[in-house]
Amino acid sequence: MPSRFQQFGNDLFTGARSIDFVGRRRLWLGISAVLMVVCILVPIVGGGFNWGIDFRGGSQFEVSHTKSTNQNIAIAAVHDVKSDAVVQTTVVNGDGVRVTTDQLTTNQTKKVTQELADGYKVDEDDITSSYIGPAWGQDVSRKALQGLGVFLILAFIGMALYFRTWKMSLAAIITLFHDLIFTAGVYALTGFEITPATVIGFLTILGYSLYDTVVVFDKVRENTGEDKSRLSRTFGESVNLAVNQTLVRSINTAVIAALPVAGILFIGSFVLGAATLEDISLSLFVGILIGTYSSVFVAAPLYAWLRENEPEIAKHDRRVRSARAKAPVDAESAAVTR
Amino acid sequence: MAKSSPVRHASRSLIWLGVIIVALVAALAGGVLWGGATIAPKLGLDLQGGTEVILTPALEHGKHVTSDELDQAVSIIRQRVDASGVSEATVSTQGNDNIVVDVPGKLDEATRERIEASSKMELRPVLLAESPATTSFTGDDGKETPYPTPAPTLANTPTAKPTDASDLNYVTPYLEAEYESFDCSSLKNADTNVAPASKPLVTCDSDGTTKYLLGPVEVEGSHITDASAGTVTSSQGVSTGQWAVNLTFDKKGAAAFDKVSQRLYNYYEAAEEAGTSDARSQFAFVLDGKVLEAPQMQGVITGNTSQITGSFTQESAQALADQLKFGALPVSFKVQSSDTISATLGSTQLLSGMIAGAIGLLLVFIYTLFQYRTLGFVTIFSLVIAAALSYLSIAVLSWEMGYRLSLAGVAGLIVAIGFTADSFIVYFERIRDELRGGRELISAVEAGWKRARATIYAAKSTNLLSAIVLYFLAVGNVQGFAFTLGLTTIIDVIVVVMFTHPILRLLARTPFFASGHKLSGLDPSALGAVYRGAGQFRPPVAVSSAKLAGARKEAAKRQTIAERKAALQNAGGAGDGKDD
């Protein structure tokens, strides 16, 4: 007896049930376009991103396992050493205090560490300190951007060779930007700090987004290749069937990929505390969900749209439609276009 | 029953996989016994606690370090760190211009100074010197008047082309004004450490008592191959008790120094004869733009060794020798970032990473069992094998290549769970598709594999491509992340080809799966297999009833009591299924 989810999968495979991703592309692409505009506007209107210390430069201390999280202790500790320093404090994980301030010298850092240890009555080993020159974060990001550029070019060529059409590459890469912009928008909206770890997360999203799109496109390639000579489906319908047939895979993969990341996000950061993990996993979590969504709702409709007007495909579609007009009671195409 | 070819292939793959695992275990065990490897992979600083200092070159605008210079600097800094007795410190380059020094555990101040007092050594001839250094003169009115800062209108190009580095033609009116107004207390903020080598330089000694105007660089410090402290021996070979620093130059340095010493000695002799002194008989060892020592050239030095004498004590001679030896970096560096992670935070991060990973895996196990029933166990075993392979590879790599697992690397591993599981999902879904198309299981596995393989290879290549590009173009944490991502992608392909597919081939021949047991996850009736697509219906491919009966008997024999009960109930269920 098939479970409901399995039945759902069966119906998607046969086309008995079909979600019209391609036919209603105006709706899906429209939603995405609106999302994109919002994601671009949010940082402009809302005052941009919350850049972490790695991008701004400065000194940062993290006191862990403290009994008191009174922030005045931290401010006093820093001001004792450098009276005009700007001090920001955040309570992390309930029993830790993160202190961010101006760039301090090695000596000053040492003194502040001692003062913090005295003030919070913890061992000096419970305090971590970092000094970051303002160029550090930029340096990492600049290299990451270079990497991104090279990767995009190589991926574009690689996909074009594998799929034998550059339009799939184009659709996949537009989708990738869609995912990156969306994730960046989430960061701007929630005000989460952008650290080098976040950048790593972004880079993984791009890997995941393309990966997921390739899996869906591979099925599209298979279906559209097989259907070329047949008159049962238009090009758009073939693409749509492929997306529906891989939908169960998409859902399963998204859940399985998101579960461990959710594990890091909730257990790692909220219960035990590890800032780096939190930074990576938030961007990953958002990225995996949006990456899966976009392969189905953006990449496939976009691809169908890009190719539909090619003379050969348009001709094929016209023939399919005229054949269908002659035999209007075709169970399957009725199901597909339902 | 004669073994069919797919079965033989499958067994062979599994044996090869076993061989790979045994080889990795043996390599690691051998490493642990004889090669100083550890069973657990080495951890990065963010997981183990320690200090990471990132140094970036201080250069004149628009200049870049060459990779030779960077390598040289790394080896010198490594010597310095090793000399301080810190074990397990790593010094490496990052990107095209940074140097990363990782020191596990607590970093003591002396070692930190050794690292950060990075330095560029230059040998410049002295043009002018003044001790004590002043910045003012007694004016006509009898009052102390500070020298004005040089007016930009003053000439700054020599009137005659200087013939050598000691040529006073270098001293232009502008430079003279700059020299006179230079305040030694501002030395720290002056950019003397990035001064161009081909131009004269105004600077002071490190305690700020003497002010110098120096000629262009004549010998780069990197030509000093060795320096040691010792006492001067007289011509009879008896120690005079006077401390000196002995220098050894390489061939190029020796030739250059030979020439300089000849010229400076001439100034010395001329001054001696005239009964005066000439600053130009001095040459300055300039470390990071500060004059370390500026001894007089009291003899012509030939050959590749030379001796500097002065008012040295044993300590100061030793210190100078150390600085000359270890301080001879080709460029000077400044601290770009310094990050200290306490050991407690490091272990907390590791623990939370591991707990998060474990919980993530557990959730994946539950979900996959729910989705794929018994087939889910194939996923779980595949993931376990992938995890074992990843662990072994990382342990071996950390021993062989000095790879250190960082927090970003752990995140990469956790994310890899999803990517790896996806290969199985793609494969299983393809098999299900084939079953739905009406194939029987054995051929569905083969046909599904053929299609899944193409998809898996294409998708994994994308992953591998991104990992490789990131690894070679990115820095630091990003690199660690890319490394684990690339490694797990390769392992993932190995596991799906050498374990998951062979196992499914074998399982497809077991009665439990072949009969499409309800709990097998590959139940054709649950998959709606009768639907053929394109409007055609056809029954599932007929298995001869004799074979089926044999299979049932075989299955019944192997069933546990619980399974038999389940099968009884199932028999009722199967009847219902036919009516669908």
Tab-separated table of N, CA and C in Angstrom, chain A residues 1-3 5-6 9-10 13-14 65 106 110 125-133 135-136 139-140 143 146-147 150-151 154-155 162 200 203-204 207-208 210-211 214-215 218-219 221-222 226 248-249 252-253 255-257 259-261 263-264 267-268 272-277 280 284 332, chain B residues 54 94 98 106 109 112 116 335-342 344-345 348-349 352-353 355-356 359-360 363-364 367 371-373 407-408 411 414-415 418-419 421-422 425-426 429-430 432-433 436 451 454-455 458-460 462-463 465-466 469-470 473 475 477-478 481 526-528 531 534 576:
chain	number	residue	atom	x	y	z
A	1	MET	N	0.842	-1.214	0.000
A	1	MET	CA	0.000	0.000	0.000
A	1	MET	C	0.868	1.251	0.000
A	2	PRO	N	0.846	2.002	-1.031
A	2	PRO	CA	1.753	3.150	-1.100
A	2	PRO	C	1.424	4.194	-0.040
A	3	SER	N	2.450	4.724	0.566
A	3	SER	CA	2.232	5.821	1.500
A	3	SER	C	1.841	7.048	0.686
A	5	PHE	N	3.145	9.960	0.480
A	5	PHE	CA	4.253	10.639	-0.192
A	5	PHE	C	4.705	9.856	-1.420
A	6	GLN	N	4.685	8.483	-1.239
A	6	GLN	CA	5.083	7.641	-2.344
A	6	GLN	C	4.073	7.759	-3.496
A	9	GLY	N	4.755	10.724	-5.329
A	9	GLY	CA	5.887	10.508	-6.231
A	9	GLY	C	5.455	9.760	-7.481
A	10	ASN	N	4.643	8.704	-7.298
A	10	ASN	CA	4.172	7.929	-8.444
A	10	ASN	C	3.401	8.799	-9.421
A	13	PHE	N	5.523	11.028	-11.356
A	13	PHE	CA	6.292	10.334	-12.385
A	13	PHE	C	5.453	10.121	-13.640
A	14	THR	N	4.249	9.635	-13.436
A	14	THR	CA	3.419	9.310	-14.589
A	14	THR	C	2.808	10.540	-15.216
A	65	HIS	N	32.190	31.168	29.737
A	65	HIS	CA	31.935	30.576	31.062
A	65	HIS	C	31.979	31.609	32.180
A	106	THR	N	49.410	45.120	20.764
A	106	THR	CA	49.611	43.840	21.437
A	106	THR	C	49.585	44.009	22.951
A	110	LYS	N	46.855	42.594	25.735
A	110	LYS	CA	47.227	41.801	26.901
A	110	LYS	C	46.577	42.377	28.164
A	125	ASP	N	42.484	31.820	30.370
A	125	ASP	CA	42.326	30.849	29.289
A	125	ASP	C	40.917	30.850	28.711
A	126	ASP	N	39.985	31.417	29.466
A	126	ASP	CA	38.610	31.466	28.967
A	126	ASP	C	38.365	32.679	28.082
A	127	ILE	N	39.427	33.431	27.844
A	127	ILE	CA	39.246	34.630	27.024
A	127	ILE	C	40.026	34.464	25.725
A	128	THR	N	39.342	34.677	24.636
A	128	THR	CA	40.049	34.657	23.367
A	128	THR	C	40.163	36.086	22.884
A	129	SER	N	41.209	36.364	22.172
A	129	SER	CA	41.349	37.718	21.651
A	129	SER	C	41.735	37.647	20.187
A	130	SER	N	41.251	38.585	19.434
A	130	SER	CA	41.665	38.667	18.035
A	130	SER	C	41.956	40.116	17.704
A	131	TYR	N	42.925	40.283	16.867
A	131	TYR	CA	43.191	41.602	16.316
A	131	TYR	C	43.099	41.435	14.821
A	132	ILE	N	42.339	42.280	14.205
A	132	ILE	CA	42.202	42.128	12.761
A	132	ILE	C	42.457	43.443	12.062
A	133	GLY	N	43.405	43.438	11.174
A	133	GLY	CA	43.657	44.615	10.348
A	133	GLY	C	42.483	44.792	9.413
A	135	ALA	N	42.207	45.201	6.448
A	135	ALA	CA	42.313	44.647	5.097
A	135	ALA	C	41.995	43.161	5.057
A	136	TRP	N	41.944	42.546	6.223
A	136	TRP	CA	41.868	41.090	6.276
A	136	TRP	C	40.621	40.540	5.592
A	139	ASP	N	40.507	41.115	1.988
A	139	ASP	CA	41.451	40.239	1.320
A	139	ASP	C	40.818	38.887	1.034
A	140	VAL	N	40.194	38.322	2.079
A	140	VAL	CA	39.552	37.018	1.932
A	140	VAL	C	38.452	37.098	0.881
A	143	LYS	N	39.661	37.490	-2.753
A	143	LYS	CA	40.112	36.210	-3.297
A	143	LYS	C	38.914	35.311	-3.590
A	146	GLN	N	37.349	36.449	-6.768
A	146	GLN	CA	38.142	35.975	-7.904
A	146	GLN	C	37.806	34.521	-8.183
A	147	GLY	N	37.770	33.733	-7.083
A	147	GLY	CA	37.445	32.315	-7.206
A	147	GLY	C	36.079	32.133	-7.845
A	150	VAL	N	36.197	32.804	-11.670
A	150	VAL	CA	36.808	31.696	-12.402
A	150	VAL	C	35.866	30.491	-12.413
A	151	PHE	N	35.273	30.216	-11.256
A	151	PHE	CA	34.373	29.077	-11.139
A	151	PHE	C	33.195	29.209	-12.090
A	154	LEU	N	34.274	28.540	-15.689
A	154	LEU	CA	34.525	27.113	-15.909
A	154	LEU	C	33.229	26.313	-15.877
A	155	ALA	N	32.356	26.645	-14.895
A	155	ALA	CA	31.102	25.904	-14.778
A	155	ALA	C	30.243	26.129	-16.015
A	162	TYR	N	28.566	19.557	-21.429
A	162	TYR	CA	27.864	18.353	-21.002
A	162	TYR	C	26.443	18.325	-21.543
A	200	ILE	N	32.214	31.808	3.349
A	200	ILE	CA	32.346	30.378	3.036
A	200	ILE	C	30.968	29.790	2.763
A	203	LEU	N	29.751	30.688	-0.613
A	203	LEU	CA	30.424	29.933	-1.664
A	203	LEU	C	29.852	28.526	-1.775
A	204	THR	N	29.485	27.958	-0.635
A	204	THR	CA	28.901	26.617	-0.682
A	204	THR	C	27.530	26.646	-1.317
A	207	GLY	N	27.859	26.357	-4.850
A	207	GLY	CA	28.112	24.983	-5.242
A	207	GLY	C	26.832	24.168	-5.213
A	208	TYR	N	26.077	24.322	-4.144
A	208	TYR	CA	24.866	23.536	-3.973
A	208	TYR	C	23.826	23.888	-5.025
A	210	LEU	N	24.197	25.118	-8.000
A	210	LEU	CA	24.520	24.571	-9.313
A	210	LEU	C	24.319	23.059	-9.320
A	211	TYR	N	24.773	22.408	-8.248
A	211	TYR	CA	24.660	20.963	-8.130
A	211	TYR	C	23.204	20.529	-8.304
A	214	VAL	N	21.962	21.045	-11.776
A	214	VAL	CA	22.481	20.049	-12.713
A	214	VAL	C	21.670	18.758	-12.622
A	215	VAL	N	21.337	18.339	-11.402
A	215	VAL	CA	20.558	17.104	-11.244
A	215	VAL	C	19.209	17.229	-11.961
A	218	ASP	N	19.650	17.377	-15.751
A	218	ASP	CA	20.024	16.122	-16.375
A	218	ASP	C	18.784	15.335	-16.766
A	219	LYS	N	17.785	15.398	-15.910
A	219	LYS	CA	16.524	14.729	-16.235
A	219	LYS	C	15.834	15.454	-17.394
A	221	ARG	N	17.323	17.060	-19.764
A	221	ARG	CA	18.058	16.681	-20.967
A	221	ARG	C	17.561	15.333	-21.481
A	222	GLU	N	17.394	14.386	-20.539
A	222	GLU	CA	16.954	13.049	-20.897
A	222	GLU	C	15.568	13.103	-21.547
A	226	GLU	N	14.489	12.457	-25.489
A	226	GLU	CA	13.634	11.340	-25.884
A	226	GLU	C	12.391	11.809	-26.625
A	248	VAL	N	10.445	14.506	-6.180
A	248	VAL	CA	10.598	13.732	-4.953
A	248	VAL	C	12.064	13.718	-4.537
A	249	ARG	N	12.936	13.555	-5.530
A	249	ARG	CA	14.371	13.599	-5.247
A	249	ARG	C	14.743	14.954	-4.666
A	252	ASN	N	13.507	15.153	-1.080
A	252	ASN	CA	14.301	14.297	-0.199
A	252	ASN	C	15.694	14.854	0.027
A	253	THR	N	16.331	15.282	-1.059
A	253	THR	CA	17.693	15.804	-0.927
A	253	THR	C	17.718	17.063	-0.085
A	255	VAL	N	15.693	17.965	2.241
A	255	VAL	CA	15.480	17.643	3.657
A	255	VAL	C	16.757	17.060	4.253
A	256	ILE	N	17.358	16.104	3.506
A	256	ILE	CA	18.544	15.435	4.056
A	256	ILE	C	19.733	16.387	4.154
A	257	ALA	N	19.865	17.287	3.191
A	257	ALA	CA	20.971	18.241	3.267
A	257	ALA	C	20.719	19.272	4.353
A	259	LEU	N	18.891	18.896	7.130
A	259	LEU	CA	18.839	18.373	8.503
A	259	LEU	C	20.149	18.550	9.281
A	260	PRO	N	21.287	18.095	8.730
A	260	PRO	CA	22.528	18.284	9.503
A	260	PRO	C	22.837	19.770	9.719
A	261	VAL	N	22.550	20.580	8.707
A	261	VAL	CA	22.826	22.008	8.836
A	261	VAL	C	21.939	22.620	9.915
A	263	GLY	N	20.886	20.982	12.322
A	263	GLY	CA	21.512	20.457	13.528
A	263	GLY	C	22.593	21.395	14.032
A	264	ILE	N	23.480	21.821	13.129
A	264	ILE	CA	24.536	22.760	13.544
A	264	ILE	C	23.913	24.050	14.027
A	267	ILE	N	21.547	23.244	17.424
A	267	ILE	CA	22.277	22.653	18.541
A	267	ILE	C	23.605	23.362	18.741
A	268	GLY	N	24.341	23.502	17.624
A	268	GLY	CA	25.683	24.066	17.708
A	268	GLY	C	25.713	25.464	18.253
A	272	LEU	N	25.188	25.075	22.481
A	272	LEU	CA	26.571	24.959	22.927
A	272	LEU	C	27.422	26.186	22.602
A	273	GLY	N	27.131	26.810	21.486
A	273	GLY	CA	27.851	28.037	21.205
A	273	GLY	C	29.103	27.844	20.381
A	274	ALA	N	29.081	28.238	19.141
A	274	ALA	CA	30.257	28.242	18.287
A	274	ALA	C	29.950	29.212	17.166
A	275	ALA	N	30.487	30.407	17.296
A	275	ALA	CA	30.088	31.483	16.390
A	275	ALA	C	30.356	31.149	14.928
A	276	THR	N	31.521	30.529	14.671
A	276	THR	CA	31.864	30.232	13.282
A	276	THR	C	30.839	29.304	12.660
A	277	LEU	N	30.478	28.257	13.430
A	277	LEU	CA	29.508	27.297	12.918
A	277	LEU	C	28.171	27.974	12.643
A	280	ILE	N	28.348	29.953	9.393
A	280	ILE	CA	28.327	29.117	8.188
A	280	ILE	C	26.953	28.515	8.006
A	284	LEU	N	24.079	28.527	4.976
A	284	LEU	CA	23.842	27.249	4.299
A	284	LEU	C	22.378	26.842	4.351
A	332	GLU	N	-2.979	11.536	-21.602
A	332	GLU	CA	-1.765	11.956	-20.922
A	332	GLU	C	-1.527	13.460	-21.026
B	54	ILE	N	48.814	36.568	11.388
B	54	ILE	CA	48.939	36.697	9.940
B	54	ILE	C	49.767	37.933	9.632
B	94	GLN	N	49.954	32.258	2.617
B	94	GLN	CA	48.525	32.286	2.374
B	94	GLN	C	48.295	33.228	1.213
B	98	ASN	N	50.630	36.729	1.962
B	98	ASN	CA	50.605	36.701	3.418
B	98	ASN	C	51.340	35.495	3.985
B	106	LYS	N	49.620	28.213	24.299
B	106	LYS	CA	49.819	29.627	24.644
B	106	LYS	C	51.070	30.177	23.970
B	109	GLU	N	55.391	35.882	25.208
B	109	GLU	CA	55.706	37.196	24.642
B	109	GLU	C	56.978	37.168	23.805
B	112	ARG	N	56.296	35.757	20.485
B	112	ARG	CA	55.510	36.687	19.701
B	112	ARG	C	56.396	37.784	19.123
B	116	GLU	N	56.835	38.721	15.318
B	116	GLU	CA	56.354	40.004	14.793
B	116	GLU	C	57.495	40.939	14.440
B	335	VAL	N	51.873	43.047	11.117
B	335	VAL	CA	50.843	42.124	11.572
B	335	VAL	C	49.511	42.516	10.953
B	336	GLN	N	48.893	41.613	10.248
B	336	GLN	CA	47.588	41.914	9.674
B	336	GLN	C	46.474	41.479	10.621
B	337	SER	N	46.634	40.333	11.220
B	337	SER	CA	45.666	39.943	12.221
B	337	SER	C	46.318	38.976	13.178
B	338	SER	N	45.829	38.974	14.386
B	338	SER	CA	46.358	38.082	15.402
B	338	SER	C	45.160	37.563	16.167
B	339	ASP	N	45.036	36.271	16.220
B	339	ASP	CA	43.814	35.685	16.740
B	339	ASP	C	44.177	34.621	17.768
B	340	THR	N	43.697	34.802	18.979
B	340	THR	CA	43.978	33.813	20.005
B	340	THR	C	42.693	33.095	20.379
B	341	ILE	N	42.698	31.795	20.262
B	341	ILE	CA	41.545	30.988	20.650
B	341	ILE	C	41.951	30.214	21.894
B	342	SER	N	41.179	30.340	22.949
B	342	SER	CA	41.545	29.603	24.145
B	342	SER	C	41.255	28.128	23.927
B	344	THR	N	39.814	26.120	25.821
B	344	THR	CA	38.458	25.729	26.234
B	344	THR	C	37.470	26.011	25.105
B	345	LEU	N	37.618	27.188	24.482
B	345	LEU	CA	36.686	27.522	23.397
B	345	LEU	C	36.886	26.549	22.240
B	348	THR	N	35.222	23.342	22.993
B	348	THR	CA	33.770	23.515	22.941
B	348	THR	C	33.291	23.511	21.496
B	349	GLN	N	34.049	24.226	20.637
B	349	GLN	CA	33.639	24.301	19.232
B	349	GLN	C	33.675	22.919	18.592
B	352	SER	N	30.738	20.901	19.921
B	352	SER	CA	29.437	21.251	19.347
B	352	SER	C	29.371	20.847	17.888
B	353	GLY	N	30.503	20.955	17.201
B	353	GLY	CA	30.525	20.506	15.809
B	353	GLY	C	30.199	19.032	15.720
B	355	ILE	N	28.663	17.088	18.010
B	355	ILE	CA	27.286	16.789	18.424
B	355	ILE	C	26.316	17.168	17.317
B	356	ALA	N	26.543	18.350	16.732
B	356	ALA	CA	25.663	18.783	15.646
B	356	ALA	C	25.700	17.780	14.511
B	359	ILE	N	23.830	14.554	15.551
B	359	ILE	CA	22.381	14.719	15.534
B	359	ILE	C	21.874	14.823	14.102
B	360	GLY	N	22.635	15.555	13.286
B	360	GLY	CA	22.269	15.663	11.872
B	360	GLY	C	22.199	14.298	11.224
B	363	LEU	N	19.155	12.316	12.359
B	363	LEU	CA	17.938	12.776	11.688
B	363	LEU	C	17.883	12.248	10.259
B	364	VAL	N	19.055	12.262	9.599
B	364	VAL	CA	19.106	11.742	8.232
B	364	VAL	C	18.746	10.268	8.230
B	367	TYR	N	15.014	9.849	8.697
B	367	TYR	CA	14.270	10.276	7.514
B	367	TYR	C	14.406	9.262	6.383
B	371	GLN	N	11.580	7.126	4.514
B	371	GLN	CA	11.347	7.277	3.084
B	371	GLN	C	11.614	5.999	2.301
B	372	TYR	N	12.686	5.289	2.676
B	372	TYR	CA	13.121	4.187	1.834
B	372	TYR	C	13.050	2.839	2.527
B	373	ARG	N	12.444	2.787	3.723
B	373	ARG	CA	12.284	1.505	4.428
B	373	ARG	C	13.610	0.768	4.519
B	407	LEU	N	37.496	24.266	11.989
B	407	LEU	CA	36.052	24.320	12.176
B	407	LEU	C	35.337	24.403	10.825
B	408	ALA	N	35.919	25.185	9.924
B	408	ALA	CA	35.334	25.283	8.587
B	408	ALA	C	35.365	23.916	7.909
B	411	ALA	N	32.565	21.910	9.250
B	411	ALA	CA	31.318	22.321	8.597
B	411	ALA	C	31.222	21.696	7.214
B	414	ILE	N	30.081	18.152	7.553
B	414	ILE	CA	28.666	18.002	7.904
B	414	ILE	C	27.791	18.266	6.677
B	415	VAL	N	28.182	19.302	5.918
B	415	VAL	CA	27.430	19.595	4.701
B	415	VAL	C	27.530	18.430	3.724
B	418	GLY	N	24.809	15.701	3.324
B	418	GLY	CA	23.706	15.944	2.401
B	418	GLY	C	24.066	15.607	0.969
B	419	PHE	N	25.248	16.090	0.552
B	419	PHE	CA	25.679	15.843	-0.829
B	419	PHE	C	25.825	14.346	-1.088
B	421	ALA	N	24.445	11.775	0.594
B	421	ALA	CA	23.162	11.088	0.610
B	421	ALA	C	22.411	11.329	-0.698
B	422	ASP	N	22.647	12.491	-1.304
B	422	ASP	CA	21.933	12.808	-2.540
B	422	ASP	C	22.256	11.812	-3.652
B	425	ILE	N	20.015	9.018	-3.161
B	425	ILE	CA	18.625	9.370	-3.464
B	425	ILE	C	18.402	9.395	-4.971
B	426	VAL	N	19.349	10.061	-5.682
B	426	VAL	CA	19.213	10.104	-7.140
B	426	VAL	C	19.131	8.681	-7.693
B	429	GLU	N	15.856	6.827	-6.670
B	429	GLU	CA	14.702	7.354	-7.404
B	429	GLU	C	14.717	6.865	-8.846
B	430	ARG	N	15.927	6.753	-9.432
B	430	ARG	CA	16.000	6.229	-10.793
B	430	ARG	C	15.543	4.770	-10.838
B	432	ARG	N	13.463	3.374	-8.827
B	432	ARG	CA	12.008	3.406	-8.673
B	432	ARG	C	11.333	3.792	-9.983
B	433	ASP	N	11.945	4.764	-10.685
B	433	ASP	CA	11.387	5.168	-11.977
B	433	ASP	C	11.329	3.974	-12.924
B	436	ARG	N	8.656	1.661	-11.894
B	436	ARG	CA	7.365	2.215	-12.313
B	436	ARG	C	7.143	1.963	-13.794
B	451	ARG	N	21.448	5.462	-15.771
B	451	ARG	CA	20.978	6.843	-15.848
B	451	ARG	C	21.470	7.655	-14.650
B	454	ALA	N	25.176	8.872	-14.847
B	454	ALA	CA	25.438	10.078	-15.640
B	454	ALA	C	25.136	11.321	-14.808
B	455	THR	N	23.961	11.309	-14.159
B	455	THR	CA	23.586	12.461	-13.349
B	455	THR	C	24.576	12.678	-12.215
B	458	ALA	N	27.882	14.072	-13.439
B	458	ALA	CA	27.765	15.472	-13.857
B	458	ALA	C	27.681	16.375	-12.634
B	459	ALA	N	26.834	15.987	-11.673
B	459	ALA	CA	26.629	16.840	-10.507
B	459	ALA	C	27.874	16.880	-9.626
B	460	LYS	N	28.533	15.727	-9.486
B	460	LYS	CA	29.728	15.699	-8.636
B	460	LYS	C	30.867	16.482	-9.277
B	462	THR	N	30.541	19.198	-10.908
B	462	THR	CA	30.284	20.585	-10.538
B	462	THR	C	30.838	20.854	-9.141
B	463	ASN	N	30.552	19.932	-8.240
B	463	ASN	CA	31.022	20.073	-6.864
B	463	ASN	C	32.534	20.096	-6.775
B	465	LEU	N	34.599	20.782	-9.133
B	465	LEU	CA	35.102	21.996	-9.774
B	465	LEU	C	35.097	23.151	-8.788
B	466	SER	N	33.991	23.319	-8.067
B	466	SER	CA	33.936	24.442	-7.139
B	466	SER	C	34.948	24.254	-6.023
B	469	VAL	N	38.508	25.047	-7.526
B	469	VAL	CA	38.702	26.480	-7.770
B	469	VAL	C	38.863	27.226	-6.447
B	470	LEU	N	38.003	26.904	-5.493
B	470	LEU	CA	38.100	27.572	-4.187
B	470	LEU	C	39.423	27.264	-3.519
B	473	LEU	N	42.209	29.284	-5.261
B	473	LEU	CA	42.120	30.741	-5.313
B	473	LEU	C	41.820	31.376	-3.976
B	475	VAL	N	41.708	31.678	0.403
B	475	VAL	CA	42.712	31.637	1.460
B	475	VAL	C	42.117	31.090	2.751
B	477	ASN	N	40.541	29.839	5.932
B	477	ASN	CA	39.400	29.006	6.245
B	477	ASN	C	38.692	28.472	5.024
B	478	VAL	N	38.558	29.341	4.009
B	478	VAL	CA	37.855	28.940	2.796
B	478	VAL	C	38.555	27.741	2.185
B	481	PHE	N	37.828	24.529	4.042
B	481	PHE	CA	36.474	24.118	3.706
B	481	PHE	C	36.441	23.442	2.343
B	526	ALA	N	3.490	-0.650	-4.833
B	526	ALA	CA	3.403	0.639	-4.150
B	526	ALA	C	3.872	1.748	-5.072
B	527	LEU	N	4.758	1.375	-6.011
B	527	LEU	CA	5.285	2.384	-6.927
B	527	LEU	C	4.389	2.555	-8.144
B	528	GLY	N	3.283	1.863	-8.147
B	528	GLY	CA	2.357	2.005	-9.278
B	528	GLY	C	2.959	1.499	-10.565
B	531	TYR	N	1.599	1.100	-14.421
B	531	TYR	CA	1.407	2.187	-15.365
B	531	TYR	C	2.611	2.299	-16.265
B	534	ALA	N	2.617	6.968	-21.451
B	534	ALA	CA	2.118	7.166	-22.811
B	534	ALA	C	0.799	6.443	-23.027
B	576	ASP	N	-5.163	-6.619	-1.411
B	576	ASP	CA	-5.806	-5.310	-1.584
B	576	ASP	C	-5.143	-4.529	-2.716
